[in-house]
Short mmCIF file of N, CA and C in Angstrom, two decimals:
data_model
loop_
_atom_site.label_atom_id
_atom_site.label_comp_id
_atom_site.label_asym_id
_atom_site.label_seq_id
_atom_site.Cartn_x
_atom_site.Cartn_y
_atom_site.Cartn_z
N UNK A 1 0.82 -1.19 0.00
CA UNK A 1 0.00 0.00 0.00
C UNK A 1 0.87 1.26 0.00
N UNK A 2 1.97 1.26 0.79
CA UNK A 2 2.84 2.43 0.83
C UNK A 2 3.45 2.72 -0.54
N UNK A 3 3.78 1.67 -1.28
CA UNK A 3 4.36 1.84 -2.61
C UNK A 3 3.37 2.54 -3.54
N UNK A 4 2.09 2.15 -3.47
CA UNK A 4 1.06 2.77 -4.31
C UNK A 4 0.90 4.24 -3.95
N UNK A 5 0.88 4.55 -2.65
CA UNK A 5 0.74 5.95 -2.21
C UNK A 5 1.92 6.78 -2.69
N UNK A 6 3.15 6.26 -2.60
CA UNK A 6 4.33 6.99 -3.06
C UNK A 6 4.26 7.23 -4.57
N UNK A 7 3.85 6.23 -5.34
CA UNK A 7 3.72 6.39 -6.79
C UNK A 7 2.65 7.43 -7.11
N UNK A 8 1.49 7.36 -6.44
CA UNK A 8 0.43 8.34 -6.67
C UNK A 8 0.89 9.75 -6.32
N UNK A 9 1.60 9.90 -5.21
CA UNK A 9 2.12 11.22 -4.84
C UNK A 9 3.08 11.75 -5.89
N UNK A 10 3.95 10.88 -6.42
CA UNK A 10 4.87 11.29 -7.47
C UNK A 10 4.15 11.75 -8.72
N UNK A 11 3.13 11.02 -9.12
CA UNK A 11 2.34 11.40 -10.30
C UNK A 11 1.63 12.73 -10.05
N UNK A 12 1.08 12.90 -8.84
CA UNK A 12 0.39 14.15 -8.51
C UNK A 12 1.33 15.34 -8.56
N UNK A 13 2.52 15.20 -8.02
CA UNK A 13 3.50 16.29 -8.05
C UNK A 13 3.91 16.59 -9.49
N UNK A 14 4.08 15.55 -10.29
CA UNK A 14 4.50 15.72 -11.68
C UNK A 14 3.47 16.49 -12.50
N UNK A 15 2.19 16.16 -12.29
CA UNK A 15 1.15 16.74 -13.13
C UNK A 15 0.37 17.88 -12.49
N UNK A 16 0.52 18.13 -11.20
CA UNK A 16 -0.26 19.19 -10.59
C UNK A 16 0.18 20.54 -11.14
N UNK A 17 -0.81 21.37 -11.36
CA UNK A 17 -0.53 22.71 -11.86
C UNK A 17 -0.25 22.76 -13.35
N UNK A 18 -0.54 21.70 -14.09
CA UNK A 18 -0.34 21.73 -15.54
C UNK A 18 -1.20 22.82 -16.14
N UNK A 19 -0.64 23.67 -16.95
CA UNK A 19 -1.38 24.76 -17.56
C UNK A 19 -1.39 24.60 -19.08
N UNK A 20 -2.54 24.92 -19.66
CA UNK A 20 -2.66 24.81 -21.10
C UNK A 20 -2.39 26.14 -21.79
N UNK A 21 -2.01 27.15 -21.04
CA UNK A 21 -1.70 28.44 -21.64
C UNK A 21 -0.31 28.39 -22.26
N UNK A 22 -0.19 28.87 -23.47
CA UNK A 22 1.10 28.84 -24.15
C UNK A 22 1.81 30.19 -24.08
N UNK A 23 1.11 31.21 -23.67
CA UNK A 23 1.67 32.54 -23.67
C UNK A 23 1.38 33.19 -22.32
N UNK A 24 2.35 33.93 -21.77
CA UNK A 24 2.20 34.53 -20.46
C UNK A 24 1.02 35.49 -20.41
N UNK A 25 0.76 36.19 -21.50
CA UNK A 25 -0.28 37.21 -21.50
C UNK A 25 -1.56 36.73 -22.19
N UNK A 26 -1.85 35.44 -22.16
CA UNK A 26 -3.07 34.90 -22.76
C UNK A 26 -4.29 35.48 -22.05
N UNK A 27 -5.36 35.68 -22.80
CA UNK A 27 -6.60 36.17 -22.23
C UNK A 27 -7.31 35.08 -21.45
N UNK A 28 -7.32 33.86 -21.97
CA UNK A 28 -7.99 32.74 -21.32
C UNK A 28 -6.95 31.70 -20.91
N UNK A 29 -6.98 31.29 -19.65
CA UNK A 29 -6.08 30.23 -19.20
C UNK A 29 -6.89 29.12 -18.55
N UNK A 30 -6.47 27.91 -18.79
CA UNK A 30 -7.13 26.73 -18.24
C UNK A 30 -6.07 25.90 -17.51
N UNK A 31 -6.48 25.25 -16.44
CA UNK A 31 -5.57 24.38 -15.72
C UNK A 31 -6.29 23.12 -15.28
N UNK A 32 -5.53 22.05 -15.16
CA UNK A 32 -6.06 20.79 -14.67
C UNK A 32 -4.95 20.12 -13.88
N UNK A 33 -5.30 19.41 -12.84
CA UNK A 33 -4.26 18.76 -12.05
C UNK A 33 -4.83 17.74 -11.09
N UNK A 34 -3.93 17.00 -10.49
CA UNK A 34 -4.29 16.03 -9.46
C UNK A 34 -3.93 16.63 -8.12
N UNK A 35 -4.67 16.24 -7.10
CA UNK A 35 -4.32 16.70 -5.77
C UNK A 35 -4.53 15.59 -4.76
N UNK A 36 -3.75 15.64 -3.72
CA UNK A 36 -3.87 14.70 -2.62
C UNK A 36 -3.57 15.45 -1.34
N UNK A 37 -4.27 15.09 -0.30
CA UNK A 37 -4.00 15.72 0.99
C UNK A 37 -4.43 14.79 2.11
N UNK A 38 -3.93 15.08 3.29
CA UNK A 38 -4.21 14.28 4.47
C UNK A 38 -5.16 15.05 5.37
N UNK A 39 -6.25 14.41 5.80
CA UNK A 39 -7.20 15.03 6.73
C UNK A 39 -6.95 14.46 8.13
N UNK A 40 -6.85 15.35 9.09
CA UNK A 40 -6.79 14.97 10.50
C UNK A 40 -7.77 15.90 11.22
N UNK A 41 -9.02 15.46 11.35
CA UNK A 41 -10.10 16.29 11.84
C UNK A 41 -10.57 15.80 13.21
N UNK A 42 -10.65 16.71 14.20
CA UNK A 42 -11.16 16.38 15.52
C UNK A 42 -12.40 17.22 15.79
N UNK A 43 -13.35 16.64 16.52
CA UNK A 43 -14.54 17.39 16.92
C UNK A 43 -14.15 18.44 17.95
N UNK A 44 -14.76 19.62 17.85
CA UNK A 44 -14.48 20.70 18.80
C UNK A 44 -14.93 20.33 20.21
N UNK A 45 -16.08 19.67 20.31
CA UNK A 45 -16.65 19.37 21.62
C UNK A 45 -16.05 18.15 22.28
N UNK A 46 -15.40 17.27 21.47
CA UNK A 46 -14.82 16.06 22.04
C UNK A 46 -13.57 15.68 21.25
N UNK A 47 -12.38 16.04 21.72
CA UNK A 47 -11.15 15.76 20.97
C UNK A 47 -10.83 14.27 20.85
N UNK A 48 -11.58 13.38 21.55
CA UNK A 48 -11.37 11.94 21.41
C UNK A 48 -12.11 11.37 20.19
N UNK A 49 -12.85 12.21 19.47
CA UNK A 49 -13.56 11.79 18.26
C UNK A 49 -12.84 12.42 17.08
N UNK A 50 -12.37 11.58 16.14
CA UNK A 50 -11.59 12.12 15.02
C UNK A 50 -11.79 11.30 13.75
N UNK A 51 -11.47 11.93 12.62
CA UNK A 51 -11.41 11.30 11.31
C UNK A 51 -10.02 11.59 10.77
N UNK A 52 -9.38 10.61 10.16
CA UNK A 52 -8.10 10.89 9.52
C UNK A 52 -7.87 9.91 8.37
N UNK A 53 -7.09 10.39 7.39
CA UNK A 53 -6.76 9.58 6.23
C UNK A 53 -6.44 10.43 5.02
N UNK A 54 -6.10 9.77 3.92
CA UNK A 54 -5.71 10.44 2.67
C UNK A 54 -6.92 10.66 1.77
N UNK A 55 -6.91 11.79 1.07
CA UNK A 55 -7.92 12.12 0.06
C UNK A 55 -7.19 12.29 -1.27
N UNK A 56 -7.83 11.84 -2.37
CA UNK A 56 -7.25 11.91 -3.71
C UNK A 56 -8.29 12.47 -4.67
N UNK A 57 -7.84 13.25 -5.62
CA UNK A 57 -8.79 13.80 -6.58
C UNK A 57 -8.11 14.67 -7.61
N UNK A 58 -8.89 15.57 -8.17
CA UNK A 58 -8.38 16.46 -9.19
C UNK A 58 -9.08 17.80 -9.17
N UNK A 59 -8.55 18.71 -9.97
CA UNK A 59 -9.14 20.04 -10.05
C UNK A 59 -9.10 20.56 -11.48
N UNK A 60 -9.98 21.51 -11.74
CA UNK A 60 -10.02 22.27 -12.98
C UNK A 60 -10.05 23.73 -12.60
N UNK A 61 -9.39 24.57 -13.39
CA UNK A 61 -9.54 26.00 -13.16
C UNK A 61 -9.52 26.76 -14.48
N UNK A 62 -10.12 27.92 -14.46
CA UNK A 62 -10.21 28.80 -15.62
C UNK A 62 -10.01 30.23 -15.13
N UNK A 63 -9.32 31.03 -15.92
CA UNK A 63 -9.16 32.46 -15.60
C UNK A 63 -9.24 33.27 -16.88
N UNK A 64 -9.94 34.39 -16.80
CA UNK A 64 -10.01 35.35 -17.89
C UNK A 64 -9.24 36.58 -17.44
N UNK A 65 -8.24 36.98 -18.26
CA UNK A 65 -7.43 38.17 -17.98
C UNK A 65 -7.78 39.21 -19.04
N UNK A 66 -8.50 40.26 -18.64
CA UNK A 66 -8.94 41.28 -19.58
C UNK A 66 -7.89 42.32 -19.90
N UNK A 67 -8.17 43.13 -20.90
CA UNK A 67 -7.25 44.20 -21.31
C UNK A 67 -7.07 45.25 -20.22
N UNK A 68 -8.06 45.36 -19.33
CA UNK A 68 -7.98 46.37 -18.26
C UNK A 68 -7.34 45.82 -16.98
N UNK A 69 -6.60 44.72 -17.09
CA UNK A 69 -5.89 44.06 -15.98
C UNK A 69 -6.81 43.32 -15.02
N UNK A 70 -8.09 43.23 -15.32
CA UNK A 70 -9.03 42.51 -14.47
C UNK A 70 -8.91 41.02 -14.72
N UNK A 71 -8.86 40.23 -13.62
CA UNK A 71 -8.86 38.78 -13.73
C UNK A 71 -10.12 38.25 -13.07
N UNK A 72 -10.83 37.37 -13.78
CA UNK A 72 -12.00 36.68 -13.23
C UNK A 72 -11.74 35.20 -13.42
N UNK A 73 -11.90 34.42 -12.33
CA UNK A 73 -11.58 33.01 -12.42
C UNK A 73 -12.58 32.12 -11.70
N UNK A 74 -12.50 30.84 -11.99
CA UNK A 74 -13.34 29.83 -11.34
C UNK A 74 -12.53 28.55 -11.15
N UNK A 75 -12.72 27.89 -10.02
CA UNK A 75 -12.03 26.64 -9.70
C UNK A 75 -13.05 25.59 -9.28
N UNK A 76 -12.79 24.34 -9.65
CA UNK A 76 -13.59 23.21 -9.23
C UNK A 76 -12.64 22.11 -8.78
N UNK A 77 -12.90 21.54 -7.60
CA UNK A 77 -12.07 20.47 -7.06
C UNK A 77 -12.98 19.35 -6.55
N UNK A 78 -12.63 18.10 -6.86
CA UNK A 78 -13.38 16.94 -6.38
C UNK A 78 -12.37 15.93 -5.84
N UNK A 79 -12.56 15.47 -4.58
CA UNK A 79 -11.66 14.50 -3.97
C UNK A 79 -12.46 13.40 -3.29
N UNK A 80 -11.81 12.24 -3.13
CA UNK A 80 -12.43 11.08 -2.51
C UNK A 80 -11.39 10.38 -1.63
N UNK A 81 -11.84 9.79 -0.54
CA UNK A 81 -10.93 9.03 0.30
C UNK A 81 -11.68 8.15 1.28
N UNK A 82 -10.97 7.19 1.81
CA UNK A 82 -11.52 6.34 2.86
C UNK A 82 -10.79 6.69 4.15
N UNK A 83 -11.49 7.40 5.03
CA UNK A 83 -10.91 7.86 6.28
C UNK A 83 -11.22 6.87 7.40
N UNK A 84 -10.50 6.99 8.49
CA UNK A 84 -10.75 6.19 9.68
C UNK A 84 -11.42 7.06 10.73
N UNK A 85 -12.57 6.61 11.19
CA UNK A 85 -13.30 7.28 12.27
C UNK A 85 -12.93 6.61 13.58
N UNK A 86 -12.50 7.40 14.55
CA UNK A 86 -12.25 6.92 15.91
C UNK A 86 -13.12 7.71 16.86
N UNK A 87 -13.95 7.00 17.61
CA UNK A 87 -14.85 7.69 18.54
C UNK A 87 -15.48 6.73 19.51
N UNK A 88 -16.72 7.00 19.85
CA UNK A 88 -17.43 6.23 20.85
C UNK A 88 -18.85 5.93 20.37
N UNK A 89 -19.40 4.83 20.85
CA UNK A 89 -20.80 4.51 20.59
C UNK A 89 -21.65 5.22 21.63
N UNK A 90 -22.78 5.68 21.16
CA UNK A 90 -23.68 6.39 22.06
C UNK A 90 -24.87 5.50 22.33
N UNK A 91 -25.39 5.32 23.49
CA UNK A 91 -25.08 6.00 24.74
C UNK A 91 -24.11 5.23 25.62
N UNK A 92 -23.60 4.06 25.16
CA UNK A 92 -22.78 3.20 26.03
C UNK A 92 -21.40 3.80 26.33
N UNK A 93 -20.85 4.62 25.43
CA UNK A 93 -19.53 5.18 25.61
C UNK A 93 -18.41 4.22 25.23
N UNK A 94 -18.77 3.08 24.61
CA UNK A 94 -17.78 2.09 24.18
C UNK A 94 -16.95 2.66 23.03
N UNK A 95 -15.63 2.46 23.11
CA UNK A 95 -14.75 2.93 22.04
C UNK A 95 -15.10 2.23 20.73
N UNK A 96 -15.00 3.00 19.60
CA UNK A 96 -15.44 2.50 18.31
C UNK A 96 -14.54 3.06 17.22
N UNK A 97 -14.10 2.21 16.30
CA UNK A 97 -13.28 2.63 15.16
C UNK A 97 -13.83 1.97 13.91
N UNK A 98 -13.96 2.75 12.83
CA UNK A 98 -14.55 2.23 11.59
C UNK A 98 -14.05 3.08 10.41
N UNK A 99 -14.00 2.46 9.23
CA UNK A 99 -13.67 3.21 8.02
C UNK A 99 -14.89 3.96 7.52
N UNK A 100 -14.64 5.10 6.90
CA UNK A 100 -15.73 5.88 6.31
C UNK A 100 -15.36 6.26 4.89
N UNK A 101 -16.38 6.40 4.06
CA UNK A 101 -16.18 6.89 2.69
C UNK A 101 -16.47 8.38 2.68
N UNK A 102 -15.51 9.15 2.20
CA UNK A 102 -15.64 10.60 2.21
C UNK A 102 -15.40 11.16 0.82
N UNK A 103 -16.14 12.21 0.49
CA UNK A 103 -15.86 12.95 -0.73
C UNK A 103 -16.12 14.43 -0.47
N UNK A 104 -15.33 15.23 -1.16
CA UNK A 104 -15.39 16.68 -0.99
C UNK A 104 -15.48 17.32 -2.37
N UNK A 105 -16.41 18.26 -2.52
CA UNK A 105 -16.53 19.06 -3.74
C UNK A 105 -16.35 20.52 -3.32
N UNK A 106 -15.48 21.21 -4.05
CA UNK A 106 -15.20 22.61 -3.73
C UNK A 106 -15.30 23.45 -4.99
N UNK A 107 -16.00 24.59 -4.88
CA UNK A 107 -16.17 25.52 -6.00
C UNK A 107 -15.77 26.90 -5.51
N UNK A 108 -14.98 27.62 -6.33
CA UNK A 108 -14.56 28.98 -5.97
C UNK A 108 -14.71 29.91 -7.16
N UNK A 109 -15.16 31.11 -6.89
CA UNK A 109 -15.15 32.20 -7.87
C UNK A 109 -14.13 33.23 -7.41
N UNK A 110 -13.31 33.71 -8.34
CA UNK A 110 -12.22 34.62 -7.97
C UNK A 110 -12.26 35.89 -8.80
N UNK A 111 -11.78 36.96 -8.21
CA UNK A 111 -11.60 38.22 -8.93
C UNK A 111 -10.29 38.85 -8.45
N UNK A 112 -9.55 39.43 -9.38
CA UNK A 112 -8.26 40.02 -9.02
C UNK A 112 -7.82 41.04 -10.04
N UNK A 113 -6.62 41.56 -9.83
CA UNK A 113 -6.05 42.55 -10.72
C UNK A 113 -4.63 42.15 -11.09
N UNK A 114 -4.32 42.12 -12.39
CA UNK A 114 -2.99 41.74 -12.87
C UNK A 114 -2.02 42.92 -12.76
N UNK A 115 -0.81 42.64 -12.25
CA UNK A 115 0.24 43.64 -12.18
C UNK A 115 1.48 43.08 -12.86
N UNK A 116 2.05 43.84 -13.81
CA UNK A 116 3.27 43.41 -14.47
C UNK A 116 4.44 43.58 -13.52
N UNK A 117 5.29 42.54 -13.48
CA UNK A 117 6.50 42.58 -12.67
C UNK A 117 7.64 42.28 -13.63
N UNK A 118 8.34 43.32 -14.02
CA UNK A 118 9.36 43.14 -15.05
C UNK A 118 8.68 42.94 -16.40
N UNK A 119 9.42 42.41 -17.35
CA UNK A 119 8.87 42.25 -18.70
C UNK A 119 8.30 40.85 -18.93
N UNK A 120 8.51 39.92 -17.99
CA UNK A 120 8.09 38.55 -18.25
C UNK A 120 7.25 37.92 -17.14
N UNK A 121 6.79 38.71 -16.19
CA UNK A 121 6.02 38.14 -15.10
C UNK A 121 4.80 38.98 -14.77
N UNK A 122 3.77 38.29 -14.27
CA UNK A 122 2.57 38.96 -13.81
C UNK A 122 2.24 38.42 -12.42
N UNK A 123 1.90 39.30 -11.50
CA UNK A 123 1.38 38.91 -10.19
C UNK A 123 -0.08 39.35 -10.11
N UNK A 124 -0.94 38.48 -9.59
CA UNK A 124 -2.36 38.79 -9.51
C UNK A 124 -2.86 38.54 -8.09
N UNK A 125 -2.99 39.60 -7.28
CA UNK A 125 -3.67 39.42 -6.00
C UNK A 125 -5.14 39.17 -6.27
N UNK A 126 -5.75 38.27 -5.47
CA UNK A 126 -7.15 37.93 -5.74
C UNK A 126 -7.92 37.70 -4.45
N UNK A 127 -9.23 37.77 -4.57
CA UNK A 127 -10.16 37.40 -3.52
C UNK A 127 -11.35 36.75 -4.21
N UNK A 128 -12.35 36.37 -3.44
CA UNK A 128 -13.51 35.75 -4.06
C UNK A 128 -14.44 35.13 -3.04
N UNK A 129 -15.16 34.11 -3.51
CA UNK A 129 -16.12 33.39 -2.68
C UNK A 129 -15.97 31.90 -2.96
N UNK A 130 -15.97 31.09 -1.90
CA UNK A 130 -15.83 29.65 -2.07
C UNK A 130 -16.84 28.87 -1.25
N UNK A 131 -17.12 27.67 -1.72
CA UNK A 131 -18.02 26.77 -1.01
C UNK A 131 -17.42 25.37 -1.06
N UNK A 132 -17.31 24.72 0.10
CA UNK A 132 -16.78 23.36 0.19
C UNK A 132 -17.86 22.48 0.83
N UNK A 133 -18.21 21.38 0.15
CA UNK A 133 -19.17 20.42 0.67
C UNK A 133 -18.43 19.12 0.97
N UNK A 134 -18.55 18.62 2.20
CA UNK A 134 -17.88 17.40 2.64
C UNK A 134 -18.94 16.40 3.07
N UNK A 135 -18.96 15.24 2.40
CA UNK A 135 -19.87 14.15 2.74
C UNK A 135 -19.06 13.03 3.36
N UNK A 136 -19.44 12.61 4.55
CA UNK A 136 -18.73 11.58 5.31
C UNK A 136 -19.76 10.53 5.70
N UNK A 137 -19.55 9.28 5.28
CA UNK A 137 -20.51 8.23 5.59
C UNK A 137 -19.81 7.01 6.16
N UNK A 138 -20.17 6.66 7.39
CA UNK A 138 -19.69 5.45 8.03
C UNK A 138 -20.72 4.37 7.71
N UNK A 139 -20.32 3.39 6.93
CA UNK A 139 -21.25 2.37 6.47
C UNK A 139 -21.11 1.10 7.32
N UNK A 140 -21.75 1.11 8.46
CA UNK A 140 -21.75 -0.06 9.34
C UNK A 140 -23.04 -0.04 10.14
N UNK A 141 -23.19 -1.02 10.99
CA UNK A 141 -24.39 -1.11 11.82
C UNK A 141 -24.58 0.15 12.67
N UNK A 142 -23.48 0.74 13.11
CA UNK A 142 -23.55 1.92 13.98
C UNK A 142 -23.25 3.20 13.22
N UNK A 143 -23.17 3.12 11.92
CA UNK A 143 -22.74 4.26 11.12
C UNK A 143 -23.82 5.30 10.91
N UNK A 144 -23.40 6.38 10.33
CA UNK A 144 -24.31 7.47 9.98
C UNK A 144 -23.65 8.30 8.87
N UNK A 145 -24.42 9.19 8.30
CA UNK A 145 -23.90 10.09 7.27
C UNK A 145 -23.84 11.50 7.84
N UNK A 146 -22.72 12.17 7.57
CA UNK A 146 -22.52 13.54 8.03
C UNK A 146 -22.25 14.40 6.81
N UNK A 147 -22.91 15.54 6.73
CA UNK A 147 -22.70 16.49 5.65
C UNK A 147 -22.30 17.83 6.26
N UNK A 148 -21.20 18.38 5.74
CA UNK A 148 -20.68 19.64 6.25
C UNK A 148 -20.48 20.58 5.07
N UNK A 149 -20.98 21.80 5.19
CA UNK A 149 -20.79 22.81 4.14
C UNK A 149 -20.06 24.00 4.74
N UNK A 150 -18.98 24.41 4.07
CA UNK A 150 -18.20 25.57 4.49
C UNK A 150 -18.34 26.66 3.42
N UNK A 151 -18.54 27.90 3.85
CA UNK A 151 -18.48 29.05 2.95
C UNK A 151 -17.29 29.88 3.41
N UNK A 152 -16.53 30.38 2.46
CA UNK A 152 -15.34 31.12 2.85
C UNK A 152 -14.97 32.13 1.77
N UNK A 153 -14.07 33.02 2.12
CA UNK A 153 -13.57 34.03 1.18
C UNK A 153 -12.07 33.81 0.97
N UNK A 154 -11.70 33.21 -0.17
CA UNK A 154 -10.27 33.00 -0.42
C UNK A 154 -9.59 34.32 -0.78
N UNK A 155 -8.32 34.41 -0.46
CA UNK A 155 -7.49 35.53 -0.93
C UNK A 155 -6.08 35.01 -1.07
N UNK A 156 -5.37 35.61 -1.99
CA UNK A 156 -4.01 35.15 -2.22
C UNK A 156 -3.34 35.89 -3.36
N UNK A 157 -2.30 35.27 -3.87
CA UNK A 157 -1.48 35.86 -4.93
C UNK A 157 -1.13 34.76 -5.91
N UNK A 158 -1.38 35.02 -7.19
CA UNK A 158 -0.97 34.04 -8.21
C UNK A 158 -0.14 34.72 -9.27
#
């Protein structure tokens, strides 16, 4: 299993951030890539309840760079993983561990302004609006489905 994870990580690093733009000053840019990350999530009310494991997936992104230096972009990310749930059975309090199937879908809209840095580089500070939906399902006799939605405002520099 470790060998497969190492190979997948290598492929993800190799292909992540692949861009189809051939020119630095293209009006339309598209990107596609693979992503992987590790989740280590604990409940706020009970730190003895946690989910952890690897997630794998991919992303798509698009950006429009206008003549007036305005950038408008959109990102879509979809990931899947089998996490381990560690917690307790209710109401007995008996310790319980089980695998769960998890998937996350994330959508972001971005807006920014392009700034030329020298003759061959552009920096684009951006902000926007994002939504992340996380579905977690423990499929066992004691399992349940949990749905979590996050809304956030991304900001950064590209």
